[in-house]
Amino acid sequence: MREDSDQPLGLNIRLLEPFGYVDGCYCVTDEKVQNAANTFIQSIKEDGTLKKISEKWFGADVSAERQ
């Protein structure tokens, strides 16, 4: 569960610093882990956390879709 949310994700996922950018993907075969990770990533994208992290570490919003 995120500290600022009452919606359980099923896993304890935290972002740790330093945060690095890798142009790629992650592979998860466990559906529960995959769903929790996707939900977590979507929630920090929607609430602006991912953008803030991106701007802090890279000086730009690298989480935005590329044109």
PDB file of C-alpha atoms in Angstrom:
ATOM      1  CA  MET A   1       0.000   0.000   0.000  1.00  0.00           C
ATOM      2  CA  ARG A   2       1.316   3.452  -0.812  1.00  0.00           C
ATOM      3  CA  GLU A   3       1.674   5.696   2.194  1.00  0.00           C
ATOM      4  CA  ASP A   4      -0.554   8.356   0.610  1.00  0.00           C
ATOM      5  CA  SER A   5      -3.201   5.914  -0.607  1.00  0.00           C
ATOM      6  CA  ASP A   6      -5.718   3.575   0.943  1.00  0.00           C
ATOM      7  CA  GLN A   7      -5.689   1.330  -2.126  1.00  0.00           C
ATOM      8  CA  PRO A   8      -3.720  -1.875  -1.475  1.00  0.00           C
ATOM      9  CA  LEU A   9      -1.453  -3.023  -4.295  1.00  0.00           C
ATOM     10  CA  GLY A  10      -0.742  -6.457  -2.851  1.00  0.00           C
ATOM     11  CA  LEU A  11       3.008  -5.851  -2.629  1.00  0.00           C
ATOM     12  CA  ASN A  12       5.269  -3.487  -0.725  1.00  0.00           C
ATOM     13  CA  ILE A  13       6.905  -1.507  -3.564  1.00  0.00           C
ATOM     14  CA  ARG A  14       9.083   1.530  -2.906  1.00  0.00           C
ATOM     15  CA  LEU A  15      11.144   3.837  -5.092  1.00  0.00           C
ATOM     16  CA  LEU A  16      14.664   4.186  -3.801  1.00  0.00           C
ATOM     17  CA  GLU A  17      17.216   6.839  -4.692  1.00  0.00           C
ATOM     18  CA  PRO A  18      19.351   7.152  -6.692  1.00  0.00           C
ATOM     19  CA  PHE A  19      16.934   6.525  -9.501  1.00  0.00           C
ATOM     20  CA  GLY A  20      18.297   5.684 -12.944  1.00  0.00           C
ATOM     21  CA  TYR A  21      16.838   5.672 -16.434  1.00  0.00           C
ATOM     22  CA  VAL A  22      17.041   2.623 -18.624  1.00  0.00           C
ATOM     23  CA  ASP A  23      15.370   2.600 -22.011  1.00  0.00           C
ATOM     24  CA  GLY A  24      13.884  -0.856 -21.866  1.00  0.00           C
ATOM     25  CA  CYS A  25      11.484  -3.007 -19.974  1.00  0.00           C
ATOM     26  CA  TYR A  26      11.169  -5.487 -17.150  1.00  0.00           C
ATOM     27  CA  CYS A  27      10.072  -9.092 -17.412  1.00  0.00           C
ATOM     28  CA  VAL A  28       7.843 -10.578 -14.743  1.00  0.00           C
ATOM     29  CA  THR A  29       6.249 -13.995 -15.057  1.00  0.00           C
ATOM     30  CA  ASP A  30       4.237 -13.888 -11.813  1.00  0.00           C
ATOM     31  CA  GLU A  31       0.876 -12.308 -12.695  1.00  0.00           C
ATOM     32  CA  LYS A  32       0.334 -10.940  -9.161  1.00  0.00           C
ATOM     33  CA  VAL A  33       3.713  -9.192  -9.213  1.00  0.00           C
ATOM     34  CA  GLN A  34       3.123  -7.918 -12.748  1.00  0.00           C
ATOM     35  CA  ASN A  35      -0.299  -6.491 -11.883  1.00  0.00           C
ATOM     36  CA  ALA A  36       1.006  -4.864  -8.692  1.00  0.00           C
ATOM     37  CA  ALA A  37       3.984  -3.323 -10.505  1.00  0.00           C
ATOM     38  CA  ASN A  38       1.788  -2.017 -13.334  1.00  0.00           C
ATOM     39  CA  THR A  39      -0.718  -0.575 -10.850  1.00  0.00           C
ATOM     40  CA  PHE A  40       2.070   1.088  -8.875  1.00  0.00           C
ATOM     41  CA  ILE A  41       3.695   2.594 -11.967  1.00  0.00           C
ATOM     42  CA  GLN A  42       0.336   3.849 -13.248  1.00  0.00           C
ATOM     43  CA  SER A  43      -0.535   5.398  -9.879  1.00  0.00           C
ATOM     44  CA  ILE A  44       2.756   7.328  -9.576  1.00  0.00           C
ATOM     45  CA  LYS A  45       2.387   8.438 -13.184  1.00  0.00           C
ATOM     46  CA  GLU A  46      -1.174   9.690 -12.567  1.00  0.00           C
ATOM     47  CA  ASP A  47      -0.374  11.511  -9.311  1.00  0.00           C
ATOM     48  CA  GLY A  48       2.712  13.236 -10.733  1.00  0.00           C
ATOM     49  CA  THR A  49       5.298  11.407  -8.608  1.00  0.00           C
ATOM     50  CA  LEU A  50       6.989   9.815 -11.607  1.00  0.00           C
ATOM     51  CA  LYS A  51       7.281  13.213 -13.336  1.00  0.00           C
ATOM     52  CA  LYS A  52       8.796  14.779 -10.186  1.00  0.00           C
ATOM     53  CA  ILE A  53      11.365  11.980  -9.891  1.00  0.00           C
ATOM     54  CA  SER A  54      12.178  12.292 -13.582  1.00  0.00           C
ATOM     55  CA  GLU A  55      12.634  16.058 -13.400  1.00  0.00           C
ATOM     56  CA  LYS A  56      14.768  15.798 -10.248  1.00  0.00           C
ATOM     57  CA  TRP A  57      17.185  13.239 -11.642  1.00  0.00           C
ATOM     58  CA  PHE A  58      17.177  14.019 -15.371  1.00  0.00           C
ATOM     59  CA  GLY A  59      16.107  17.660 -15.597  1.00  0.00           C
ATOM     60  CA  ALA A  60      13.149  16.711 -17.795  1.00  0.00           C
ATOM     61  CA  ASP A  61      10.083  14.503 -17.763  1.00  0.00           C
ATOM     62  CA  VAL A  62      11.522  11.333 -19.301  1.00  0.00           C
ATOM     63  CA  SER A  63       8.406   9.444 -18.213  1.00  0.00           C
ATOM     64  CA  ALA A  64       6.353  11.187 -20.920  1.00  0.00           C
ATOM     65  CA  GLU A  65       5.699   9.254 -24.097  1.00  0.00           C
ATOM     66  CA  ARG A  66       8.158  10.076 -26.834  1.00  0.00           C
ATOM     67  CA  GLN A  67       6.892  11.612 -30.053  1.00  0.00           C
TER      68      GLN A  67
END
